[in-house]
Short mmCIF file of C-alpha atoms in Angstrom, two decimals:
data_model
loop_
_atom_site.label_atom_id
_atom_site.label_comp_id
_atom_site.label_asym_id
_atom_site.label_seq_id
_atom_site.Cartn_x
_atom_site.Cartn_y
_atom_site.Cartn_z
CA UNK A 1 0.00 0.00 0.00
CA UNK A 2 2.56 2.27 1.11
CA UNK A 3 4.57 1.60 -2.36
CA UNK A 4 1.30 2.22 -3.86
CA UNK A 5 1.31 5.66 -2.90
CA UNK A 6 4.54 6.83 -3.48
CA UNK A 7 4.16 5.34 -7.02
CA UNK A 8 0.66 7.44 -7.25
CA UNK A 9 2.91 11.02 -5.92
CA UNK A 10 5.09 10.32 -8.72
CA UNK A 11 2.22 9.99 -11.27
CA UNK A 12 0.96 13.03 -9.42
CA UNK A 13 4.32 15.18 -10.21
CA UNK A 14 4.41 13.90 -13.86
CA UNK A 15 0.28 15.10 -13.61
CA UNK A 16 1.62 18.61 -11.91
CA UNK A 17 4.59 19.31 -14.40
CA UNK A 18 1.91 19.07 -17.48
CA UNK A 19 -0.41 21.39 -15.45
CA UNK A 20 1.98 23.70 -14.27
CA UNK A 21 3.88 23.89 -17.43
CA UNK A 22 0.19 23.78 -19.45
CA UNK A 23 -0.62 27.54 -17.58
CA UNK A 24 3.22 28.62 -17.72
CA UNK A 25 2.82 28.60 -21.68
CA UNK A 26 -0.84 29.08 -22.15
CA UNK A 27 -2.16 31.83 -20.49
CA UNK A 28 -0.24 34.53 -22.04
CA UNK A 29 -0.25 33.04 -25.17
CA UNK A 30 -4.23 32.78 -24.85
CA UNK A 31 -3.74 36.55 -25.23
CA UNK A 32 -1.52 36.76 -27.80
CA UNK A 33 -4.45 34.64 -29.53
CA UNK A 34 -7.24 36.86 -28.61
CA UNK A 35 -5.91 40.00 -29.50
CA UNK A 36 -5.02 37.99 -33.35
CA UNK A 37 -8.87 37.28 -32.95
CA UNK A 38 -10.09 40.37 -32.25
CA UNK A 39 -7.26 41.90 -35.24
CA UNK A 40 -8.29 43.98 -37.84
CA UNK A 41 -6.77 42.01 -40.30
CA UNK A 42 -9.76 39.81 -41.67
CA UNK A 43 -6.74 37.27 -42.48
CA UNK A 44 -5.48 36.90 -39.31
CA UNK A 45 -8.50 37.20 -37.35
CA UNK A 46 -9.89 34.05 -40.24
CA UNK A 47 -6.72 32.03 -39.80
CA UNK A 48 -6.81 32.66 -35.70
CA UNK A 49 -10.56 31.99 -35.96
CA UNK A 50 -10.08 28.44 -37.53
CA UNK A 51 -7.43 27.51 -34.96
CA UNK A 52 -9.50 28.38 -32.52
CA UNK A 53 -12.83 26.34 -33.88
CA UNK A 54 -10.43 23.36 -34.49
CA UNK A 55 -8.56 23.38 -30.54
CA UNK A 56 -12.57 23.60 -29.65
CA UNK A 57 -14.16 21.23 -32.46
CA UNK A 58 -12.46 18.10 -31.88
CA UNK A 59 -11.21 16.06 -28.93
CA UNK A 60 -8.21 17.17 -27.01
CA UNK A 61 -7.22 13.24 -26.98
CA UNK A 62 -6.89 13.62 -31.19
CA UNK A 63 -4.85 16.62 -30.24
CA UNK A 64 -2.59 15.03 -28.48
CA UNK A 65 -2.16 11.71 -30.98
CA UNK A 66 -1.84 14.14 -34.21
CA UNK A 67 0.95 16.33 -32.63
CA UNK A 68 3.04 13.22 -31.54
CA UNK A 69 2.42 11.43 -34.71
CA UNK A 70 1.81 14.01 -37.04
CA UNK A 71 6.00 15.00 -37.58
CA UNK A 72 6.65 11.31 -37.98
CA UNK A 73 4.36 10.70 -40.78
CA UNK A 74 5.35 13.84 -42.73
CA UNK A 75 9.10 13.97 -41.79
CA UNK A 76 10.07 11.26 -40.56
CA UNK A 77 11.15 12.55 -37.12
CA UNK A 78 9.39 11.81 -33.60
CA UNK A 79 10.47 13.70 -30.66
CA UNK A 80 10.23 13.02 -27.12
CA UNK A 81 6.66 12.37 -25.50
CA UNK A 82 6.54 14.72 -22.58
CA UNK A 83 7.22 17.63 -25.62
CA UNK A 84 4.60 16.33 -27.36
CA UNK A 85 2.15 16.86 -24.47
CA UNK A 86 3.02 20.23 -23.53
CA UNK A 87 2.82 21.03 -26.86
CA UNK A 88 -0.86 19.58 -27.63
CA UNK A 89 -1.93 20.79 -24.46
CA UNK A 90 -0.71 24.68 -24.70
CA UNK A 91 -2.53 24.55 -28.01
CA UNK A 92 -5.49 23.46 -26.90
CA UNK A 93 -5.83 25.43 -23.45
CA UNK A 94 -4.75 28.63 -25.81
CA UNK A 95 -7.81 28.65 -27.27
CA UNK A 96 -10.44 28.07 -24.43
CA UNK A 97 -8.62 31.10 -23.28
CA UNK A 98 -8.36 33.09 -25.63
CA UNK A 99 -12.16 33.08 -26.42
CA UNK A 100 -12.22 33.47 -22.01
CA UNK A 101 -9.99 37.14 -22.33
CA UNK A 102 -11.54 38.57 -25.54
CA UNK A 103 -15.07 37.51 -23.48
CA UNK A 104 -13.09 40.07 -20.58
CA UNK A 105 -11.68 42.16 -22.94
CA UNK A 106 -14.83 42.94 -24.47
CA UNK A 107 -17.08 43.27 -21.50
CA UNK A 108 -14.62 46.54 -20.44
CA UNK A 109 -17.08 49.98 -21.61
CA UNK A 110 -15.85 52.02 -24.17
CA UNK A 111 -16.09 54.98 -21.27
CA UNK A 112 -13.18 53.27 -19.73
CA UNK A 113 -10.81 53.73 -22.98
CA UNK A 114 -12.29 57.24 -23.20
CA UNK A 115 -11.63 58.43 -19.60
CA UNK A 116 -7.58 57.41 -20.08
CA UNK A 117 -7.43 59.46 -23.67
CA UNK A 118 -8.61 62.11 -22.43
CA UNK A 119 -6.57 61.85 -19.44
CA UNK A 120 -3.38 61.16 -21.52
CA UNK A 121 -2.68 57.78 -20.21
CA UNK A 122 -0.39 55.86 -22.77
CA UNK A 123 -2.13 52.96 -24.73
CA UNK A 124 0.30 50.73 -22.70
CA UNK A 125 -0.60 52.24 -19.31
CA UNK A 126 -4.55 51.78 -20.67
CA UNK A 127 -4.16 48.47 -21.02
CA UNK A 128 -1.93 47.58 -18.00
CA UNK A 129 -3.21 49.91 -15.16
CA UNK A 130 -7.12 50.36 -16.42
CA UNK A 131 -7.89 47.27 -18.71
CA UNK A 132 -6.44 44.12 -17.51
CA UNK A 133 -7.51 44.51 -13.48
CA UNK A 134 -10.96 44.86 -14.34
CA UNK A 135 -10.56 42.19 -16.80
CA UNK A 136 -9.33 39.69 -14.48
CA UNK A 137 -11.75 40.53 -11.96
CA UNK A 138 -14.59 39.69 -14.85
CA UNK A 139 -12.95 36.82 -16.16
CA UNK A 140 -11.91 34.73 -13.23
CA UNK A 141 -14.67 32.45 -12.25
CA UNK A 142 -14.36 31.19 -15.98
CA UNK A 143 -10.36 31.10 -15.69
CA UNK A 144 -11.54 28.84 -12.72
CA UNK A 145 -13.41 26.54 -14.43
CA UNK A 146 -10.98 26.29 -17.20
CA UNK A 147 -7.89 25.46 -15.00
CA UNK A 148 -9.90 22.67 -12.33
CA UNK A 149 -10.62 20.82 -16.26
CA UNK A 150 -7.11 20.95 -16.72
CA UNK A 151 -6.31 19.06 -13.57
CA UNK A 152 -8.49 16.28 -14.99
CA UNK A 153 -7.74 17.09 -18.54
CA UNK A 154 -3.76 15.92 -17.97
CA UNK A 155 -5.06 12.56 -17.32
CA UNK A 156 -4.85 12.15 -20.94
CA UNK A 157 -1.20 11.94 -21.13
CA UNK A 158 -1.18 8.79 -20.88
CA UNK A 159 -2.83 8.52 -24.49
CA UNK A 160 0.81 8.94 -26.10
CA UNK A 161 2.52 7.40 -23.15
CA UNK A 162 3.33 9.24 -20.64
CA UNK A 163 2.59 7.93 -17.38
CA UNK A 164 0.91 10.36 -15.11
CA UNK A 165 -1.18 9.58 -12.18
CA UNK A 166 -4.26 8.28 -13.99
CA UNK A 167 -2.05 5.41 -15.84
CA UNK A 168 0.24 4.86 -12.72
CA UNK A 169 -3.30 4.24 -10.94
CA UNK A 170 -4.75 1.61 -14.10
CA UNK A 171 -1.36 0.03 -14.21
CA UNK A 172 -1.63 -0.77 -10.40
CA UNK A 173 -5.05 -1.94 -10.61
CA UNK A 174 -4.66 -4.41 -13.42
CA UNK A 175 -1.27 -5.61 -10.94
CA UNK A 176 -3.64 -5.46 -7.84
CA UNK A 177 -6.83 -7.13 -9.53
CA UNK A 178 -8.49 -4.23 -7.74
CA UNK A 179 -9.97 -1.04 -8.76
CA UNK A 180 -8.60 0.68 -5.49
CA UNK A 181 -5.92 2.44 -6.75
CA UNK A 182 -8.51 4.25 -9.33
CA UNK A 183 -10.94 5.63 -6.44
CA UNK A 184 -7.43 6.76 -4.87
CA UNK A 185 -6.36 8.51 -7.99
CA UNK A 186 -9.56 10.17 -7.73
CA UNK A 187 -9.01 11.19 -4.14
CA UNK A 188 -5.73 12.94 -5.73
CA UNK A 189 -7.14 14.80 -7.87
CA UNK A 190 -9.89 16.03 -5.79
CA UNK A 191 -7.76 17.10 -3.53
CA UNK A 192 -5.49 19.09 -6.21
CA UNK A 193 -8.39 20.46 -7.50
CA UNK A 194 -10.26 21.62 -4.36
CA UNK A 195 -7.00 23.35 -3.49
CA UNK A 196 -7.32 25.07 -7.20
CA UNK A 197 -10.91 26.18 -6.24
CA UNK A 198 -9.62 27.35 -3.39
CA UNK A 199 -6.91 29.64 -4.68
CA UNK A 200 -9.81 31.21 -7.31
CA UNK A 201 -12.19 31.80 -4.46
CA UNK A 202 -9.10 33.45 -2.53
CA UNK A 203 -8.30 35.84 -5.69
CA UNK A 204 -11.78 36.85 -6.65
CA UNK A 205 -12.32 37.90 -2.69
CA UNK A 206 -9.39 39.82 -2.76
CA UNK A 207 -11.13 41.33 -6.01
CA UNK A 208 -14.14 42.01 -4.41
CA UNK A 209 -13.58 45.29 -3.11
CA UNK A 210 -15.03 47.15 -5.91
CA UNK A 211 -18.57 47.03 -7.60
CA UNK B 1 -3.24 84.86 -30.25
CA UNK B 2 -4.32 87.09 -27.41
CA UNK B 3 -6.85 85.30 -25.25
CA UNK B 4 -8.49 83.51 -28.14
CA UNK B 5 -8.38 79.89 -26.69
CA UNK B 6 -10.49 78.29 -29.33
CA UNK B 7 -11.04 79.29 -32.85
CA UNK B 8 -12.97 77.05 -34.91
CA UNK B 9 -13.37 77.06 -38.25
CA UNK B 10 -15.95 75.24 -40.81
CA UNK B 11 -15.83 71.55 -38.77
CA UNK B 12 -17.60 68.74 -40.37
CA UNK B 13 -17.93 65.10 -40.17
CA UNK B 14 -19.43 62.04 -41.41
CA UNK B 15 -20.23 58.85 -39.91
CA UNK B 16 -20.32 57.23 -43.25
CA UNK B 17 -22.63 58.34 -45.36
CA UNK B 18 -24.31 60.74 -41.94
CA UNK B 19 -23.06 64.59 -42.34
CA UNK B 20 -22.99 65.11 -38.59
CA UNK B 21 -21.32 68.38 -38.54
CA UNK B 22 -21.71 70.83 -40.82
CA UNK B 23 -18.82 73.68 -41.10
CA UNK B 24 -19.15 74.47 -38.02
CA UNK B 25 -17.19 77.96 -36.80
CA UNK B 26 -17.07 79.45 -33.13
CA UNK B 27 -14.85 80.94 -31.03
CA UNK B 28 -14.04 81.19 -27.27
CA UNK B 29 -11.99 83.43 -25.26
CA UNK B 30 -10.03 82.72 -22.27
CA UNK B 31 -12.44 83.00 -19.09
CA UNK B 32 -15.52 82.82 -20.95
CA UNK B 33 -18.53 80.02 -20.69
CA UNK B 34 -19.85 78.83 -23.95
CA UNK B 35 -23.03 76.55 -23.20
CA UNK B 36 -24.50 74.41 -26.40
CA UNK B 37 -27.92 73.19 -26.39
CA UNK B 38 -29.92 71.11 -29.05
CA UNK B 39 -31.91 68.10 -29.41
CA UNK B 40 -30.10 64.70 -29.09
CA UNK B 41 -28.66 63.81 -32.40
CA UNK B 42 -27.68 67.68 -33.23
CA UNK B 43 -23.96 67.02 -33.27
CA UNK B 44 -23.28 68.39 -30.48
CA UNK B 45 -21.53 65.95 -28.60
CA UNK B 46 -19.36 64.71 -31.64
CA UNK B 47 -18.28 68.57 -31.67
CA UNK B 48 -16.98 68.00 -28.00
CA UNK B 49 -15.56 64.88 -28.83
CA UNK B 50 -13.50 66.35 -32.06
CA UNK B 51 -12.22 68.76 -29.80
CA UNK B 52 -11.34 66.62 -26.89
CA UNK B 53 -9.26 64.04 -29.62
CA UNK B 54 -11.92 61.16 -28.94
CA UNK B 55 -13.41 61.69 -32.56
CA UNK B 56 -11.60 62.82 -35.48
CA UNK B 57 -13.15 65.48 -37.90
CA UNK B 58 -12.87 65.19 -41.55
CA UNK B 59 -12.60 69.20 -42.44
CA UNK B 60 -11.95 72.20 -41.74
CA UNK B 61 -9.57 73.72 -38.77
CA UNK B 62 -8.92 73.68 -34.84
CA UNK B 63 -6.97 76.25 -33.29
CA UNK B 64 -6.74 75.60 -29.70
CA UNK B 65 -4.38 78.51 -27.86
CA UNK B 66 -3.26 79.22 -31.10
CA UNK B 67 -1.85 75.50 -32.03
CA UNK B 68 -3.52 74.22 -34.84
CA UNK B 69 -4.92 70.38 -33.99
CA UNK B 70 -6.21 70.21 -37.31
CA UNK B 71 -5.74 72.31 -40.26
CA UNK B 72 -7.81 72.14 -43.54
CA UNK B 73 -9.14 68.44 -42.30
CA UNK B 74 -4.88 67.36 -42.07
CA UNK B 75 -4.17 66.81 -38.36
CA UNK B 76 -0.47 68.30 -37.03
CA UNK B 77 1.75 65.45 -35.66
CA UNK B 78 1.36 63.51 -32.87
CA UNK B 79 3.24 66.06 -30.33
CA UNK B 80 1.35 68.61 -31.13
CA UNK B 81 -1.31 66.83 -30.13
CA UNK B 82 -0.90 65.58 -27.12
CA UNK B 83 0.03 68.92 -25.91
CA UNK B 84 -3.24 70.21 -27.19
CA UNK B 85 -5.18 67.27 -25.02
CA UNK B 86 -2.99 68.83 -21.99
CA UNK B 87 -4.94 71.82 -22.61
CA UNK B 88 -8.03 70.18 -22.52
CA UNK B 89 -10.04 67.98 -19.73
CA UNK B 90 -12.97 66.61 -20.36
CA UNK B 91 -16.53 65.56 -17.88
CA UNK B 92 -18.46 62.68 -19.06
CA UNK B 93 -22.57 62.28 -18.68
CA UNK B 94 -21.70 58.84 -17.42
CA UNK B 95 -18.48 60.01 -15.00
CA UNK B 96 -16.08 56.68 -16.31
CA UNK B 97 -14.51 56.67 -13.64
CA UNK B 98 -11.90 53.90 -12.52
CA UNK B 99 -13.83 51.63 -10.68
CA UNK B 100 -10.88 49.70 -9.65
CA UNK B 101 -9.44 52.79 -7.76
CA UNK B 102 -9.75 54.36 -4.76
CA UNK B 103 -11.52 58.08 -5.12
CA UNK B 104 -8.15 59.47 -4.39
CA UNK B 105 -6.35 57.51 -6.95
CA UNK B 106 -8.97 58.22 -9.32
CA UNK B 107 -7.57 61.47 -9.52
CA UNK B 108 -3.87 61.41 -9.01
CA UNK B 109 -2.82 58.19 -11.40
CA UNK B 110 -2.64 60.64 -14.45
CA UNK B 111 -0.97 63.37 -12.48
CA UNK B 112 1.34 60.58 -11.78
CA UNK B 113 1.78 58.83 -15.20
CA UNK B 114 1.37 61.59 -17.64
CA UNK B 115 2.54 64.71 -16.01
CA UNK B 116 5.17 62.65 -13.69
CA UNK B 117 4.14 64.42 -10.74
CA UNK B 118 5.26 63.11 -7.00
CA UNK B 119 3.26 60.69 -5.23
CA UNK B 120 3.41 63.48 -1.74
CA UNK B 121 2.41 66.39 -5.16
CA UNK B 122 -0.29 64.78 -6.75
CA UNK B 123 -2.07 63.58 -3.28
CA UNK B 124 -1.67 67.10 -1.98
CA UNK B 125 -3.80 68.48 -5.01
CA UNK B 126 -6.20 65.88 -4.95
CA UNK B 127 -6.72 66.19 -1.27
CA UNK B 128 -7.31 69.87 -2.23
CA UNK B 129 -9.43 69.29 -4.88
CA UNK B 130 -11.71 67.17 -2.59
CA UNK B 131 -12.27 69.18 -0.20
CA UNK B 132 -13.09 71.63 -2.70
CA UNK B 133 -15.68 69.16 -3.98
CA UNK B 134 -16.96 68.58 -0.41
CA UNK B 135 -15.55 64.99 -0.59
CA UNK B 136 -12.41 65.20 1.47
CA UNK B 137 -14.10 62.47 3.40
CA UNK B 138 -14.22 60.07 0.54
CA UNK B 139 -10.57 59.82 -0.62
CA UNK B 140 -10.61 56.33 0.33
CA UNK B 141 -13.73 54.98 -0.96
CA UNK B 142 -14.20 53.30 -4.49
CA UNK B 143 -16.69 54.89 -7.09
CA UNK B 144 -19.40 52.01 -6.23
CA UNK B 145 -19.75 53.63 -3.05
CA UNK B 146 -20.48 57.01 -4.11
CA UNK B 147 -23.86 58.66 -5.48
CA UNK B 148 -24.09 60.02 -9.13
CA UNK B 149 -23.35 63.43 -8.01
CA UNK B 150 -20.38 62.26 -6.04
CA UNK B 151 -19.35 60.16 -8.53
CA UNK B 152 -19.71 63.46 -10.67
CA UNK B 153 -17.70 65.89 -8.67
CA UNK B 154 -14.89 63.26 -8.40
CA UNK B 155 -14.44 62.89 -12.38
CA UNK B 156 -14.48 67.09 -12.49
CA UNK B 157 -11.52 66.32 -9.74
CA UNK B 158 -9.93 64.19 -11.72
CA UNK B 159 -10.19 66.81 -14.92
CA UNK B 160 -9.52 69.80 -12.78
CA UNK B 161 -6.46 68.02 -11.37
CA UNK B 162 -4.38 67.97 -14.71
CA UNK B 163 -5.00 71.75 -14.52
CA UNK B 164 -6.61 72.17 -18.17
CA UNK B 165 -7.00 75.85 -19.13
CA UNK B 166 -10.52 74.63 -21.03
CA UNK B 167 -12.75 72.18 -19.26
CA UNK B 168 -15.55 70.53 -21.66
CA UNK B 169 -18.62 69.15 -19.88
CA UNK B 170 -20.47 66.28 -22.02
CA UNK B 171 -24.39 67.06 -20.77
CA UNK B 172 -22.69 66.09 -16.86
CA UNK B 173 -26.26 66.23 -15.42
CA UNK B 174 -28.12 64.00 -17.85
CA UNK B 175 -27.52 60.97 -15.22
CA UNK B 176 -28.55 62.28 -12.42
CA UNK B 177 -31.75 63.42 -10.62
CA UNK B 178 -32.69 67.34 -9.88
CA UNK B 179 -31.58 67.41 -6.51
CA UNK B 180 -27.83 65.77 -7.73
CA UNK B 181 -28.10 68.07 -10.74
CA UNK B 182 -28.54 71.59 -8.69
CA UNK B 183 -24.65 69.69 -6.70
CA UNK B 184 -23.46 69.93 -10.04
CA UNK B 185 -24.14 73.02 -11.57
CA UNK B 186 -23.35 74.84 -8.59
CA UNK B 187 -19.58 73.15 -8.92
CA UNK B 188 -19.45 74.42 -12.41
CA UNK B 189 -20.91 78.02 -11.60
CA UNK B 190 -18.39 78.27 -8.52
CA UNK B 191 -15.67 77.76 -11.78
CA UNK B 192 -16.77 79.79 -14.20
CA UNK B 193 -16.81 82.56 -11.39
CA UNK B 194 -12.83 81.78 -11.25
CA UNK B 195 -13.11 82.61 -14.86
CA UNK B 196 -12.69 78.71 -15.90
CA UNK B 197 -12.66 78.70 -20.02
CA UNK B 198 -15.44 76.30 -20.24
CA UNK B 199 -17.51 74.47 -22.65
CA UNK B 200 -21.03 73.16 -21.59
CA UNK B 201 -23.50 70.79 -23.09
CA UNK B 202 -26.40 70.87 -21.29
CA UNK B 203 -30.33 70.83 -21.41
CA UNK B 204 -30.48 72.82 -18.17
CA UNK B 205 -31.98 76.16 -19.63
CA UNK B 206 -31.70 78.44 -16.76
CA UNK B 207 -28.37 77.00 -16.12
CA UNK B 208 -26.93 77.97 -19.56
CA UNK B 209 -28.47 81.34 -19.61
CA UNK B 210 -27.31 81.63 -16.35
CA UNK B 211 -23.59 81.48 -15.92
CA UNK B 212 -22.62 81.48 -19.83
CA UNK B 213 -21.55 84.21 -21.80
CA UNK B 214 -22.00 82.67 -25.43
CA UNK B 215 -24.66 80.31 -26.01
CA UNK B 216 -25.15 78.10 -29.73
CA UNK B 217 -28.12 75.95 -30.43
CA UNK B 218 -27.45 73.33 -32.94
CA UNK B 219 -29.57 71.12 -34.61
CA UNK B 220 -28.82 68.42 -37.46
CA UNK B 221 -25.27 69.56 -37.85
CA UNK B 222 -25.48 72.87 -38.17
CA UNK B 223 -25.02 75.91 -35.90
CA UNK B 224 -28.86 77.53 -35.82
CA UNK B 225 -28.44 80.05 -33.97
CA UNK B 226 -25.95 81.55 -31.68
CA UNK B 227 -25.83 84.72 -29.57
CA UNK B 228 -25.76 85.78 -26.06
CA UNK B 229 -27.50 84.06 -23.66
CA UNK B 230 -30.49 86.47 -22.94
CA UNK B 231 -31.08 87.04 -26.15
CA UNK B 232 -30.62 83.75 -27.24
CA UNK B 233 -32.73 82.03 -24.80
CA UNK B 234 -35.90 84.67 -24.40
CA UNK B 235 -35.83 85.84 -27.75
CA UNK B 236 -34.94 82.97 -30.16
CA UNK B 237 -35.06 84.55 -33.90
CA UNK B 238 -34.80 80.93 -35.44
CA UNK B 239 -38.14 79.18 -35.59
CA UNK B 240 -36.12 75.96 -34.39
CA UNK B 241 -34.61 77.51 -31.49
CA UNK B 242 -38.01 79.02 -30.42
CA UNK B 243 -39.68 75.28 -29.89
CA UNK B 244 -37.02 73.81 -28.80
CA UNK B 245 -36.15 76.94 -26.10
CA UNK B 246 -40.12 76.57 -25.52
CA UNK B 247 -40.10 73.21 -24.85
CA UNK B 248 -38.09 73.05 -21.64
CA UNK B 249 -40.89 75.47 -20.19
#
């Protein structure tokens, strides 16, 4: 039992390096995305739409299968696994939010932009000082949802091989004849994600001190 | 240039295929109040916002203490204006104010970031400025805490604390209910007694006639009729101007 568990914590790590490395890359790339979305330039904002219906249209498990085997079968190169996960993954969770910030983005009133012309403010300090706070405030109890389905969502790791706590957990119960170690896995990530919920409710009380 | 702070000359704009502003020509002198009144629609807000840089017009010229912002329809360079929009501060009918910031740094962030004030500077004026507003007790509250005419008086803080030599006022009582309104007005007629250049668009009559000492009524683009306040207001030539001065009876 006890080798059970410390077999499970290293699925878990493998399971926490995807997640934390998922949100390292994602989430400011999800803005680079939005603002190509909301672009001017009907090319860009067609090209970044179709990306964006794809990463949503079909399952994140295809993803993650057509970026690992996708280079082999058109150059003849595979690279390693874990890459291949991060990869599939930041693409995916780019999109979701993406469509989450321009949702923030365009939920700010036009007064706001107004007030900081008039006032002189830079378009940086605009965006940095009188956009984005209110824009996190608005967006964070989707952020919230979007990161607790990425706990679960790195389960699917496993689909290209690497071995994260869901397939250390199946491995052990086809060893075990028992589907224990499963109902523990899901005791792991319950935990990991009631701490996530956690952290969100923290934030958006600490942004509660307005409106 | 004298005391000529504004000097415009034959304005006009389209939203597409809409004329909104028709050459439009005025002109206001340091100290003065011009008030413009007209039915919604009339242009006259777009003429604010062309002046305040939130709209751009398609013709004629700006001269704003003697700097033209526009020329023939060709705007100068970028400098030139931003140190036009230094001259200028501007009072919204729906206050946008920061709602993320605290009353007192609702008005000191742009002393900070655009005129690179000190932190000890730009409190001190806005501490100033609130008590002058009768709100030195709300420096530390947010905007949802306020009432429309507080909320009011803290975005003419905010303006008045860039020190603009013309303040523009967008119909600032439109939002708000007569008791809030009469707060108001008596903020802006306490300025124009410190001979504040101002420019007001407002449907408070008695206001206008009041405490300005130009007054244009516009309607579909066009400047109707324009004049002196008396004259303009209890003995309208234009048939226009005589319903729509009639109608606020």
């Amino acid at each position: 039992m006890q080798n059970l568990i410390m077999q499970m914590l290293e699925g878990t790590v493998t399971s926490l390096q995807v997640f934390f490395l998922t949100l390292l890359f994602s989430l400011p790339l999800g803005f680079v995305v939005a603002k190509g979305r909301m672009s001017r330039n009907f090319l860009l904002r067609g090209i970044v739409n179709l990306y964006i219906q794809i990463m949503r249209g079909t399952p994140l498990i295809l993803q993650l299968i057509f970026v690992y085997f996708a280079p082999y079968y058109v150059v003849g190169v595979s690279y390693d696994r874990f890459t291949a996960v991060i990869v599939a993954f930041v693409l995916n969770y780019s999109a979701y939010f993406a469509e989450i910030y321009r949702s923030g983005l365009q939920s700010i009133e036009k007064g706001q932009y107004e007030a900081s012309k008039v006032l002189g403010f830079s378009k940086t300090h605009t965006f940095f000082y009188i956009v984005l706070p209110q824009v996190i405030k608005r967006i964070l109890p989707s952020l919230g949802n979007e990161v607790v389905t990425l706990v679960k969502d790195t389960a699917l790791a496993q689909t290209i091989g690497v071995s994260e706590l869901f397939r250390v957990a199946q491995n052990a119960a086809s060893r075990m004849f028992s589907t224990m170690p499963i109902f523990v896995a899901g005791v792991f990530y319950f935990v990991m994600n009631y701490i996530v919920s956690k952290l969100f409710d923290f934030f958006e009380k600490k942004l509660s001190y307005y409106r | 240039m004298g005391n000529l702070m504004i000097k415009a000359e034959n304005i006009s704009k389209s939203f597409g295929t809409l004329e909104v502003l028709h050459d439009i020509s005025f002109s206001l002198e340091r100290g003065n109040v011009l008030s413009i009144i007209g039915p919604s629609g009339s242009g006259k807000s777009t003429l604010l916002r062309i002046i305040t840089q939130l709209e751009k017009a398609d013709g004629g010229s700006l001269e704003i203490k003697g700097e033209y912002l526009f020329k023939d329809g060709v705007y100068s360079k970028t400098e030139v204006q931003k140190r036009i929009g230094l001259f200028t501060g501007l009072v919204f009918q729906s206050f946008n104010l920061f709602p993320h910031f605290s009353v007192l740094r609702n008005i000191t962030e742009a002393q900070r970031a655009v005129l690179k004030r000190s932190k000890e500077e730009a409190e001190e004026k806005a501490y100033a400025l609130l008590k002058r507003m009768s709100l030195a007790d709300k420096a530390k509250s947010y905007p949802c805490e306020l009432s429309g005419g507080q909320m009011q008086r803290v975005s003419i803080a905010r303006a008045l604390a860039l020190d603009p030599e013309i303040l523009f006022f967008d119909e600032p009582t439109s939002a708000l209910d007569p008791e809030l309104t009469r707060e108001i007005l008596n903020v802006i007629r306490s300025l124009a007694e410190e001979k504040m250049t101002m420019v007001v668009v407002t449907h408070e009559m008695n206001f206008a006639k009041g405490i300005s000492d130009h007054a244009i009524f516009m309607e579909g683009g066009y400047i109707v009729e324009e004049g002196d306040p008396i004259s303009l207001f209890e003995h309208p030539q234009n048939r226009r101007t005589q319903e729509f001065v009639k109608s606020f009876e």
